[in-house]
PDB file of C-alpha atoms in Angstrom:
ATOM      1  CA  UNK H   1     136.096  72.705  70.677  1.00  0.00           C
ATOM      2  CA  UNK H   2     134.087  75.017  72.924  1.00  0.00           C
ATOM      3  CA  UNK H   3     133.795  73.802  76.502  1.00  0.00           C
ATOM      4  CA  UNK H   4     130.252  73.146  77.627  1.00  0.00           C
ATOM      5  CA  UNK H   5     128.934  75.503  80.272  1.00  0.00           C
ATOM      6  CA  UNK H   6     128.595  73.818  83.640  1.00  0.00           C
ATOM      7  CA  UNK H   7     125.002  73.341  84.708  1.00  0.00           C
ATOM      8  CA  UNK H   8     123.879  75.390  87.677  1.00  0.00           C
ATOM      9  CA  UNK H   9     123.449  73.370  90.887  1.00  0.00           C
ATOM     10  CA  UNK H  10     119.888  72.963  92.138  1.00  0.00           C
ATOM     11  CA  UNK H  11     118.491  75.389  94.684  1.00  0.00           C
ATOM     12  CA  UNK H  12     119.187  74.113  98.236  1.00  0.00           C
ATOM     13  CA  UNK H  13     115.442  73.994  98.941  1.00  0.00           C
ATOM     14  CA  UNK H  14     114.821  71.608  96.034  1.00  0.00           C
ATOM     15  CA  UNK H  15     115.335  68.170  97.652  1.00  0.00           C
ATOM     16  CA  UNK H  16     112.711  68.684 100.372  1.00  0.00           C
ATOM     17  CA  UNK H  17     110.102  69.851  97.864  1.00  0.00           C
ATOM     18  CA  UNK H  18     110.703  67.008  95.430  1.00  0.00           C
ATOM     19  CA  UNK H  19     110.761  64.419  98.208  1.00  0.00           C
ATOM     20  CA  UNK H  20     107.294  65.573  99.300  1.00  0.00           C
ATOM     21  CA  UNK H  21     105.501  65.050  95.991  1.00  0.00           C
ATOM     22  CA  UNK H  22     107.517  62.029  94.924  1.00  0.00           C
ATOM     23  CA  UNK H  23     106.487  60.190  98.089  1.00  0.00           C
ATOM     24  CA  UNK H  24     102.858  60.895  97.198  1.00  0.00           C
ATOM     25  CA  UNK H  25     103.384  59.417  93.731  1.00  0.00           C
ATOM     26  CA  UNK H  26     102.497  62.698  92.016  1.00  0.00           C
ATOM     27  CA  UNK H  27     103.974  63.995  88.741  1.00  0.00           C
ATOM     28  CA  UNK H  28     104.773  67.289  90.481  1.00  0.00           C
ATOM     29  CA  UNK H  29     102.947  70.228  92.057  1.00  0.00           C
ATOM     30  CA  UNK H  30     100.241  72.578  90.803  1.00  0.00           C
ATOM     31  CA  UNK H  31     100.634  75.999  92.460  1.00  0.00           C
ATOM     32  CA  UNK H  32      97.760  78.399  91.796  1.00  0.00           C
ATOM     33  CA  UNK H  33      99.236  81.331  93.750  1.00  0.00           C
ATOM     34  CA  UNK H  34     102.572  82.466  92.295  1.00  0.00           C
ATOM     35  CA  UNK H  35     103.526  86.024  91.325  1.00  0.00           C
ATOM     36  CA  UNK H  36     105.561  87.269  88.369  1.00  0.00           C
ATOM     37  CA  UNK H  37     105.353  91.014  87.732  1.00  0.00           C
ATOM     38  CA  UNK H  38     107.075  93.536  85.454  1.00  0.00           C
ATOM     39  CA  UNK H  39     110.476  94.408  86.866  1.00  0.00           C
ATOM     40  CA  UNK H  40     109.575  97.971  87.874  1.00  0.00           C
ATOM     41  CA  UNK H  41     106.438  96.857  89.702  1.00  0.00           C
ATOM     42  CA  UNK H  42     108.237  93.882  91.205  1.00  0.00           C
ATOM     43  CA  UNK H  43     110.822  96.237  92.718  1.00  0.00           C
ATOM     44  CA  UNK H  44     108.044  98.402  94.156  1.00  0.00           C
ATOM     45  CA  UNK H  45     106.362  95.357  95.708  1.00  0.00           C
ATOM     46  CA  UNK H  46     109.635  94.221  97.234  1.00  0.00           C
ATOM     47  CA  UNK H  47     110.137  97.695  98.689  1.00  0.00           C
ATOM     48  CA  UNK H  48     106.752  97.530 100.419  1.00  0.00           C
ATOM     49  CA  UNK H  49     107.668  94.208 102.017  1.00  0.00           C
ATOM     50  CA  UNK H  50     111.153  95.385 102.937  1.00  0.00           C
ATOM     51  CA  UNK H  51     109.720  98.411 104.729  1.00  0.00           C
ATOM     52  CA  UNK H  52     107.194  96.254 106.627  1.00  0.00           C
ATOM     53  CA  UNK H  53     104.729  99.007 105.805  1.00  0.00           C
ATOM     54  CA  UNK H  54     101.116  99.436 106.898  1.00  0.00           C
ATOM     55  CA  UNK H  55      99.785  96.740 104.553  1.00  0.00           C
ATOM     56  CA  UNK H  56     102.387  94.239 105.766  1.00  0.00           C
ATOM     57  CA  UNK H  57     102.596  94.949 109.479  1.00  0.00           C
ATOM     58  CA  UNK H  58     105.727  92.935 110.308  1.00  0.00           C
ATOM     59  CA  UNK H  59     109.207  92.020 109.129  1.00  0.00           C
ATOM     60  CA  UNK H  60     108.897  89.932 105.976  1.00  0.00           C
ATOM     61  CA  UNK H  61     112.239  88.775 104.520  1.00  0.00           C
ATOM     62  CA  UNK H  62     111.807  87.585 100.924  1.00  0.00           C
ATOM     63  CA  UNK H  63     113.458  84.210 100.355  1.00  0.00           C
ATOM     64  CA  UNK H  64     113.343  83.914  96.555  1.00  0.00           C
ATOM     65  CA  UNK H  65     114.443  87.371  95.420  1.00  0.00           C
ATOM     66  CA  UNK H  66     116.135  86.457  92.140  1.00  0.00           C
ATOM     67  CA  UNK H  67     115.544  87.291  88.485  1.00  0.00           C
ATOM     68  CA  UNK H  68     112.469  86.143  86.598  1.00  0.00           C
ATOM     69  CA  UNK H  69     114.512  83.584  84.690  1.00  0.00           C
ATOM     70  CA  UNK H  70     116.082  82.178  87.845  1.00  0.00           C
ATOM     71  CA  UNK H  71     112.698  81.948  89.561  1.00  0.00           C
ATOM     72  CA  UNK H  72     111.263  79.942  86.681  1.00  0.00           C
ATOM     73  CA  UNK H  73     114.201  77.555  86.971  1.00  0.00           C
ATOM     74  CA  UNK H  74     113.739  77.276  90.737  1.00  0.00           C
ATOM     75  CA  UNK H  75     110.088  76.310  90.261  1.00  0.00           C
ATOM     76  CA  UNK H  76     111.007  73.833  87.550  1.00  0.00           C
ATOM     77  CA  UNK H  77     113.623  72.343  89.837  1.00  0.00           C
ATOM     78  CA  UNK H  78     111.061  72.018  92.605  1.00  0.00           C
ATOM     79  CA  UNK H  79     108.776  70.148  90.210  1.00  0.00           C
ATOM     80  CA  UNK H  80     106.069  72.801  90.065  1.00  0.00           C
ATOM     81  CA  UNK H  81     104.564  71.771  86.727  1.00  0.00           C
ATOM     82  CA  UNK H  82     101.935  74.513  86.485  1.00  0.00           C
ATOM     83  CA  UNK H  83     101.831  77.906  88.132  1.00  0.00           C
ATOM     84  CA  UNK H  84     100.095  81.254  87.811  1.00  0.00           C
ATOM     85  CA  UNK H  85     101.678  84.713  87.636  1.00  0.00           C
ATOM     86  CA  UNK H  86      98.836  86.671  89.312  1.00  0.00           C
ATOM     87  CA  UNK H  87      99.328  90.371  88.555  1.00  0.00           C
ATOM     88  CA  UNK H  88      97.085  92.674  90.581  1.00  0.00           C
ATOM     89  CA  UNK H  89      96.100  96.219  89.718  1.00  0.00           C
ATOM     90  CA  UNK H  90      96.552  98.661  92.609  1.00  0.00           C
ATOM     91  CA  UNK H  91      95.019 101.720  90.944  1.00  0.00           C
ATOM     92  CA  UNK H  92      93.093 102.730  87.811  1.00  0.00           C
ATOM     93  CA  UNK H  93      94.912 102.609  84.499  1.00  0.00           C
ATOM     94  CA  UNK H  94      97.537  99.941  85.238  1.00  0.00           C
ATOM     95  CA  UNK H  95      95.633  96.740  84.493  1.00  0.00           C
ATOM     96  CA  UNK H  96      96.279  96.948  80.752  1.00  0.00           C
ATOM     97  CA  UNK H  97     100.029  97.252  81.255  1.00  0.00           C
ATOM     98  CA  UNK H  98     100.082  94.313  83.670  1.00  0.00           C
ATOM     99  CA  UNK H  99      97.904  92.170  81.428  1.00  0.00           C
ATOM    100  CA  UNK H 100     100.042  92.815  78.344  1.00  0.00           C
ATOM    101  CA  UNK H 101     103.206  91.952  80.248  1.00  0.00           C
ATOM    102  CA  UNK H 102     101.640  88.800  81.704  1.00  0.00           C
ATOM    103  CA  UNK H 103     100.498  87.681  78.238  1.00  0.00           C
ATOM    104  CA  UNK H 104     104.000  88.045  76.847  1.00  0.00           C
ATOM    105  CA  UNK H 105     105.582  86.314  79.835  1.00  0.00           C
ATOM    106  CA  UNK H 106     103.192  83.352  79.597  1.00  0.00           C
ATOM    107  CA  UNK H 107     103.995  82.965  75.895  1.00  0.00           C
ATOM    108  CA  UNK H 108     107.581  82.064  76.779  1.00  0.00           C
ATOM    109  CA  UNK H 109     106.943  79.760  79.759  1.00  0.00           C
ATOM    110  CA  UNK H 110     104.729  76.769  78.919  1.00  0.00           C
ATOM    111  CA  UNK H 111     104.032  75.905  82.561  1.00  0.00           C
ATOM    112  CA  UNK H 112     102.360  79.266  83.194  1.00  0.00           C
ATOM    113  CA  UNK H 113      98.631  79.759  83.607  1.00  0.00           C
ATOM    114  CA  UNK H 114      98.027  82.918  81.635  1.00  0.00           C
ATOM    115  CA  UNK H 115      96.990  85.403  84.299  1.00  0.00           C
ATOM    116  CA  UNK H 116      95.359  88.826  84.280  1.00  0.00           C
ATOM    117  CA  UNK H 117      93.835  91.448  86.554  1.00  0.00           C
ATOM    118  CA  UNK H 118      91.269  94.240  86.547  1.00  0.00           C
ATOM    119  CA  UNK H 119      90.264  97.277  88.567  1.00  0.00           C
ATOM    120  CA  UNK H 120      86.868  98.994  89.019  1.00  0.00           C
ATOM    121  CA  UNK H 121      87.110 101.475  86.171  1.00  0.00           C
ATOM    122  CA  UNK H 122      84.812 102.232  83.224  1.00  0.00           C
ATOM    123  CA  UNK H 123      87.018 100.302  80.784  1.00  0.00           C
ATOM    124  CA  UNK H 124      87.032  97.095  82.854  1.00  0.00           C
ATOM    125  CA  UNK H 125      84.017  95.349  81.250  1.00  0.00           C
ATOM    126  CA  UNK H 126      85.433  95.694  77.757  1.00  0.00           C
ATOM    127  CA  UNK H 127      89.013  94.665  78.497  1.00  0.00           C
ATOM    128  CA  UNK H 128      87.928  91.728  80.694  1.00  0.00           C
ATOM    129  CA  UNK H 129      85.671  90.496  77.895  1.00  0.00           C
ATOM    130  CA  UNK H 130      88.626  90.740  75.495  1.00  0.00           C
ATOM    131  CA  UNK H 131      90.873  88.860  77.918  1.00  0.00           C
ATOM    132  CA  UNK H 132      88.361  86.048  78.290  1.00  0.00           C
ATOM    133  CA  UNK H 133      87.914  85.804  74.524  1.00  0.00           C
ATOM    134  CA  UNK H 134      91.699  85.711  74.132  1.00  0.00           C
ATOM    135  CA  UNK H 135      92.083  82.732  76.455  1.00  0.00           C
ATOM    136  CA  UNK H 136      93.086  84.120  79.838  1.00  0.00           C
ATOM    137  CA  UNK H 137      93.079  81.223  82.301  1.00  0.00           C
ATOM    138  CA  UNK H 138      92.965  82.958  85.701  1.00  0.00           C
ATOM    139  CA  UNK H 139      92.347  86.468  87.011  1.00  0.00           C
ATOM    140  CA  UNK H 140      93.603  88.032  90.252  1.00  0.00           C
ATOM    141  CA  UNK H 141      92.221  90.876  92.360  1.00  0.00           C
ATOM    142  CA  UNK H 142      93.603  92.108  95.681  1.00  0.00           C
ATOM    143  CA  UNK H 143      91.215  94.349  97.578  1.00  0.00           C
ATOM    144  CA  UNK H 144      93.585  94.964 100.485  1.00  0.00           C
ATOM    145  CA  UNK H 145      96.137  96.514  98.131  1.00  0.00           C
ATOM    146  CA  UNK H 146      93.753  97.956  95.545  1.00  0.00           C
ATOM    147  CA  UNK H 147      91.405  99.370  98.181  1.00  0.00           C
ATOM    148  CA  UNK H 148      88.136  98.813  96.342  1.00  0.00           C
ATOM    149  CA  UNK H 149      84.869  97.054  97.067  1.00  0.00           C
ATOM    150  CA  UNK H 150      84.264  93.792  95.241  1.00  0.00           C
ATOM    151  CA  UNK H 151      80.639  94.821  94.751  1.00  0.00           C
ATOM    152  CA  UNK H 152      81.490  98.175  93.185  1.00  0.00           C
ATOM    153  CA  UNK H 153      78.837  98.773  90.476  1.00  0.00           C
ATOM    154  CA  UNK H 154      81.620  99.287  87.935  1.00  0.00           C
ATOM    155  CA  UNK H 155      82.341  95.567  88.271  1.00  0.00           C
ATOM    156  CA  UNK H 156      78.827  94.236  87.680  1.00  0.00           C
ATOM    157  CA  UNK H 157      79.448  93.469  84.009  1.00  0.00           C
ATOM    158  CA  UNK H 158      82.897  92.057  84.821  1.00  0.00           C
ATOM    159  CA  UNK H 159      81.478  89.517  87.257  1.00  0.00           C
ATOM    160  CA  UNK H 160      78.805  88.589  84.739  1.00  0.00           C
ATOM    161  CA  UNK H 161      81.387  87.964  82.024  1.00  0.00           C
ATOM    162  CA  UNK H 162      83.586  85.858  84.309  1.00  0.00           C
ATOM    163  CA  UNK H 163      80.628  83.898  85.643  1.00  0.00           C
ATOM    164  CA  UNK H 164      79.422  83.038  82.145  1.00  0.00           C
ATOM    165  CA  UNK H 165      82.930  82.096  80.981  1.00  0.00           C
ATOM    166  CA  UNK H 166      83.760  80.068  84.091  1.00  0.00           C
ATOM    167  CA  UNK H 167      87.147  81.803  84.344  1.00  0.00           C
ATOM    168  CA  UNK H 168      88.559  81.340  87.860  1.00  0.00           C
ATOM    169  CA  UNK H 169      89.254  84.499  89.879  1.00  0.00           C
ATOM    170  CA  UNK H 170      91.812  84.400  92.699  1.00  0.00           C
ATOM    171  CA  UNK H 171      90.587  86.959  95.215  1.00  0.00           C
ATOM    172  CA  UNK H 172      92.535  88.255  98.192  1.00  0.00           C
ATOM    173  CA  UNK H 173      89.530  89.266 100.250  1.00  0.00           C
ATOM    174  CA  UNK H 174      90.501  88.209 103.770  1.00  0.00           C
ATOM    175  CA  UNK H 175      91.814  90.756 106.242  1.00  0.00           C
ATOM    176  CA  UNK H 176      95.302  89.264 106.517  1.00  0.00           C
ATOM    177  CA  UNK H 177      97.959  90.392 106.972  1.00  0.00           C
ATOM    178  CA  UNK H 178      96.417  93.802 107.802  1.00  0.00           C
ATOM    179  CA  UNK H 179      92.736  94.459 107.237  1.00  0.00           C
ATOM    180  CA  UNK H 180      91.088  97.631 105.966  1.00  0.00           C
ATOM    181  CA  UNK H 181      87.629  98.879 105.014  1.00  0.00           C
ATOM    182  CA  UNK H 182      87.628  96.757 101.845  1.00  0.00           C
ATOM    183  CA  UNK H 183      88.574  93.334 103.246  1.00  0.00           C
ATOM    184  CA  UNK H 184      86.477  90.685 104.934  1.00  0.00           C
ATOM    185  CA  UNK H 185      83.828  88.196 103.823  1.00  0.00           C
ATOM    186  CA  UNK H 186      80.813  90.481 103.353  1.00  0.00           C
ATOM    187  CA  UNK H 187      81.706  92.062  99.969  1.00  0.00           C
ATOM    188  CA  UNK H 188      82.417  88.673  98.370  1.00  0.00           C
ATOM    189  CA  UNK H 189      79.263  87.243  99.908  1.00  0.00           C
ATOM    190  CA  UNK H 190      77.235  90.024  98.309  1.00  0.00           C
ATOM    191  CA  UNK H 191      78.869  89.342  94.922  1.00  0.00           C
ATOM    192  CA  UNK H 192      78.116  85.616  95.168  1.00  0.00           C
ATOM    193  CA  UNK H 193      74.489  86.277  96.039  1.00  0.00           C
ATOM    194  CA  UNK H 194      74.174  87.988  92.654  1.00  0.00           C
ATOM    195  CA  UNK H 195      76.613  85.790  90.699  1.00  0.00           C
ATOM    196  CA  UNK H 196      76.335  82.359  92.357  1.00  0.00           C
ATOM    197  CA  UNK H 197      78.071  80.484  89.503  1.00  0.00           C
ATOM    198  CA  UNK H 198      81.196  82.631  89.728  1.00  0.00           C
ATOM    199  CA  UNK H 199      84.367  80.517  89.917  1.00  0.00           C
ATOM    200  CA  UNK H 200      86.328  81.925  92.856  1.00  0.00           C
ATOM    201  CA  UNK H 201      89.580  80.875  94.518  1.00  0.00           C
ATOM    202  CA  UNK H 202      89.791  82.570  97.918  1.00  0.00           C
ATOM    203  CA  UNK H 203      93.448  83.383  98.576  1.00  0.00           C
ATOM    204  CA  UNK H 204      95.017  82.425 101.912  1.00  0.00           C
ATOM    205  CA  UNK H 205      91.881  80.410 102.845  1.00  0.00           C
ATOM    206  CA  UNK H 206      90.380  83.829 103.581  1.00  0.00           C
ATOM    207  CA  UNK H 207      92.513  84.270 106.719  1.00  0.00           C
ATOM    208  CA  UNK H 208      91.843  85.426 109.309  1.00  0.00           C
ATOM    209  CA  UNK H 209      88.120  85.076 108.510  1.00  0.00           C
ATOM    210  CA  UNK H 210      88.670  81.390 107.738  1.00  0.00           C
ATOM    211  CA  UNK H 211      85.303  80.157 109.002  1.00  0.00           C
ATOM    212  CA  UNK H 212      83.282  82.600 106.930  1.00  0.00           C
ATOM    213  CA  UNK H 213      85.147  81.849 103.701  1.00  0.00           C
ATOM    214  CA  UNK H 214      85.057  78.093 104.312  1.00  0.00           C
ATOM    215  CA  UNK H 215      81.289  78.388 104.655  1.00  0.00           C
ATOM    216  CA  UNK H 216      81.161  80.109 101.248  1.00  0.00           C
ATOM    217  CA  UNK H 217      83.128  77.227  99.730  1.00  0.00           C
ATOM    218  CA  UNK H 218      80.675  74.797 101.290  1.00  0.00           C
ATOM    219  CA  UNK H 219      77.683  76.796 100.038  1.00  0.00           C
ATOM    220  CA  UNK H 220      78.657  77.746  96.491  1.00  0.00           C
ATOM    221  CA  UNK H 221      79.578  75.043  93.997  1.00  0.00           C
ATOM    222  CA  UNK H 222      82.386  76.954  92.313  1.00  0.00           C
ATOM    223  CA  UNK H 223      84.044  78.621  95.315  1.00  0.00           C
ATOM    224  CA  UNK H 224      87.452  77.217  96.213  1.00  0.00           C
ATOM    225  CA  UNK H 225      90.167  78.008  98.762  1.00  0.00           C
ATOM    226  CA  UNK H 226      93.918  78.228  98.264  1.00  0.00           C
ATOM    227  CA  UNK H 227      96.336  77.239 101.011  1.00  0.00           C
ATOM    228  CA  UNK H 228      98.770  80.113 100.495  1.00  0.00           C
ATOM    229  CA  UNK H 229     100.909  80.601 103.628  1.00  0.00           C
ATOM    230  CA  UNK H 230      98.123  79.548 105.979  1.00  0.00           C
ATOM    231  CA  UNK H 231      99.544  76.345 107.450  1.00  0.00           C
ATOM    232  CA  UNK H 232     102.931  77.808 108.348  1.00  0.00           C
ATOM    233  CA  UNK H 233     104.280  79.154 111.613  1.00  0.00           C
ATOM    234  CA  UNK H 234     104.799  82.557 110.027  1.00  0.00           C
ATOM    235  CA  UNK H 235     101.141  83.086 109.138  1.00  0.00           C
ATOM    236  CA  UNK H 236      99.522  81.906 112.355  1.00  0.00           C
ATOM    237  CA  UNK H 237      97.277  79.062 113.439  1.00  0.00           C
ATOM    238  CA  UNK H 238      94.394  77.826 111.310  1.00  0.00           C
ATOM    239  CA  UNK H 239      91.387  77.240 113.594  1.00  0.00           C
ATOM    240  CA  UNK H 240      91.609  73.614 114.706  1.00  0.00           C
ATOM    241  CA  UNK H 241      87.839  73.211 114.779  1.00  0.00           C
ATOM    242  CA  UNK H 242      87.681  73.894 111.028  1.00  0.00           C
ATOM    243  CA  UNK H 243      90.225  71.248 110.001  1.00  0.00           C
ATOM    244  CA  UNK H 244      87.757  68.305 109.921  1.00  0.00           C
ATOM    245  CA  UNK H 245      85.562  70.307 107.524  1.00  0.00           C
ATOM    246  CA  UNK H 246      88.510  70.575 105.141  1.00  0.00           C
ATOM    247  CA  UNK H 247      88.261  66.811 104.612  1.00  0.00           C
ATOM    248  CA  UNK H 248      84.751  67.258 103.241  1.00  0.00           C
ATOM    249  CA  UNK H 249      86.019  70.200 101.154  1.00  0.00           C
ATOM    250  CA  UNK H 250      88.829  68.083  99.691  1.00  0.00           C
ATOM    251  CA  UNK H 251      87.874  68.894  96.088  1.00  0.00           C
ATOM    252  CA  UNK H 252      87.700  72.632  96.880  1.00  0.00           C
ATOM    253  CA  UNK H 253      91.221  73.212  98.295  1.00  0.00           C
ATOM    254  CA  UNK H 254      94.127  74.173  96.023  1.00  0.00           C
ATOM    255  CA  UNK H 255      97.835  74.494  96.720  1.00  0.00           C
ATOM    256  CA  UNK H 256      99.122  78.070  96.781  1.00  0.00           C
ATOM    257  CA  UNK H 257     102.478  79.397  97.930  1.00  0.00           C
ATOM    258  CA  UNK H 258     102.901  83.172  97.258  1.00  0.00           C
ATOM    259  CA  UNK H 259     106.297  82.379  95.694  1.00  0.00           C
ATOM    260  CA  UNK H 260     108.602  84.304  95.530  1.00  0.00           C
ATOM    261  CA  UNK H 261     107.435  86.638  98.299  1.00  0.00           C
ATOM    262  CA  UNK H 262     107.624  84.174 101.171  1.00  0.00           C
ATOM    263  CA  UNK H 263     109.939  84.367 104.191  1.00  0.00           C
ATOM    264  CA  UNK H 264     110.596  80.622 104.572  1.00  0.00           C
ATOM    265  CA  UNK H 265     111.503  77.599 102.414  1.00  0.00           C
ATOM    266  CA  UNK H 266     108.832  76.515  99.907  1.00  0.00           C
ATOM    267  CA  UNK H 267     108.620  73.090 101.568  1.00  0.00           C
ATOM    268  CA  UNK H 268     107.369  74.615 104.829  1.00  0.00           C
ATOM    269  CA  UNK H 269     103.924  75.132 103.268  1.00  0.00           C
ATOM    270  CA  UNK H 270     103.868  71.492 102.150  1.00  0.00           C
ATOM    271  CA  UNK H 271     104.922  70.241 105.562  1.00  0.00           C
ATOM    272  CA  UNK H 272     102.132  72.291 107.122  1.00  0.00           C
ATOM    273  CA  UNK H 273      99.584  70.590 104.882  1.00  0.00           C
ATOM    274  CA  UNK H 274     100.915  67.179 105.860  1.00  0.00           C
ATOM    275  CA  UNK H 275     100.634  68.054 109.560  1.00  0.00           C
ATOM    276  CA  UNK H 276      96.856  68.454 109.141  1.00  0.00           C
ATOM    277  CA  UNK H 277      96.789  64.646 108.981  1.00  0.00           C
ATOM    278  CA  UNK H 278      93.959  64.558 106.438  1.00  0.00           C
ATOM    279  CA  UNK H 279      95.521  61.710 104.483  1.00  0.00           C
ATOM    280  CA  UNK H 280      97.563  61.172 101.359  1.00  0.00           C
ATOM    281  CA  UNK H 281      94.545  61.260  99.045  1.00  0.00           C
ATOM    282  CA  UNK H 282      93.664  64.700 100.409  1.00  0.00           C
ATOM    283  CA  UNK H 283      97.216  65.887  99.809  1.00  0.00           C
ATOM    284  CA  UNK H 284      97.222  64.491  96.274  1.00  0.00           C
ATOM    285  CA  UNK H 285      94.048  66.349  95.415  1.00  0.00           C
ATOM    286  CA  UNK H 286      95.212  69.626  96.986  1.00  0.00           C
ATOM    287  CA  UNK H 287      98.704  69.551  95.517  1.00  0.00           C
ATOM    288  CA  UNK H 288      97.874  68.336  92.014  1.00  0.00           C
ATOM    289  CA  UNK H 289      94.509  66.867  91.007  1.00  0.00           C
ATOM    290  CA  UNK H 290      92.277  69.804  91.997  1.00  0.00           C
ATOM    291  CA  UNK H 291      94.395  72.212  90.002  1.00  0.00           C
ATOM    292  CA  UNK H 292      94.319  69.928  86.973  1.00  0.00           C
ATOM    293  CA  UNK H 293      90.547  69.594  87.242  1.00  0.00           C
ATOM    294  CA  UNK H 294      90.090  73.349  87.391  1.00  0.00           C
ATOM    295  CA  UNK H 295      92.690  74.477  84.855  1.00  0.00           C
ATOM    296  CA  UNK H 296      93.982  71.461  82.947  1.00  0.00           C
ATOM    297  CA  UNK H 297      97.385  69.785  82.947  1.00  0.00           C
ATOM    298  CA  UNK H 298     100.511  71.403  81.571  1.00  0.00           C
ATOM    299  CA  UNK H 299     101.067  71.259  77.809  1.00  0.00           C
TER     300      UNK H 299
END
């Protein structure tokens, strides 16, 4: 009789993560800011972080550098019941490749929010329309890496399609960790003035321009903020004077982590949220209910 293969022990970071959400009485966590990329692009991204290059600006040791399969199991062990994969196009001509890979990856992992990306290029309106029609659940753009303006005229039809469909767009628009000519609140503000019903999730709470992006969330019905890395020692201090306003924005704040490309245990982000002292109901909404309301529960 063949001996059964021994099960792999849980990741050492698992108990702290599970203890957090179990104490809140939640079924798990809903993480809207997770990355899974094709292996060749994943290696290139890791290399940028390892070199602490000009877009990173500091040493950034990656804690969860394991295979795709192992990372899925780590998240499952943590109790992350739904998560995105958030590809982001860094130049023209690569969005299609990333979107095809992300579609195939999502087909094999039921917890995944099917994710996609786009770039300001002539083909973008047609392939974004096809993605929306095909059921894409979330789109990601990263202007710091892609070096493009959110209000590029090539994207006018894209924003219109996404606004009409209500498809959420996770946008890294803040100037962290290193700003450039394309980051900051003004380009997104100009887009929202023209497309006020656009469903936006501002990555990293818009840091370091936290006040400006919080104001957009307060002004526009469908603008949200994700917590990715913000309330950790590594990322820097969130302005204390803004914290009380986060209570009023309780339904607008979503848990994000940046897994796997974080330099600390996953639970550190959760502990940072708890230290805000905004209450258990606030934490329950941020860590689970807001994500379910926006995207739906896991199958």
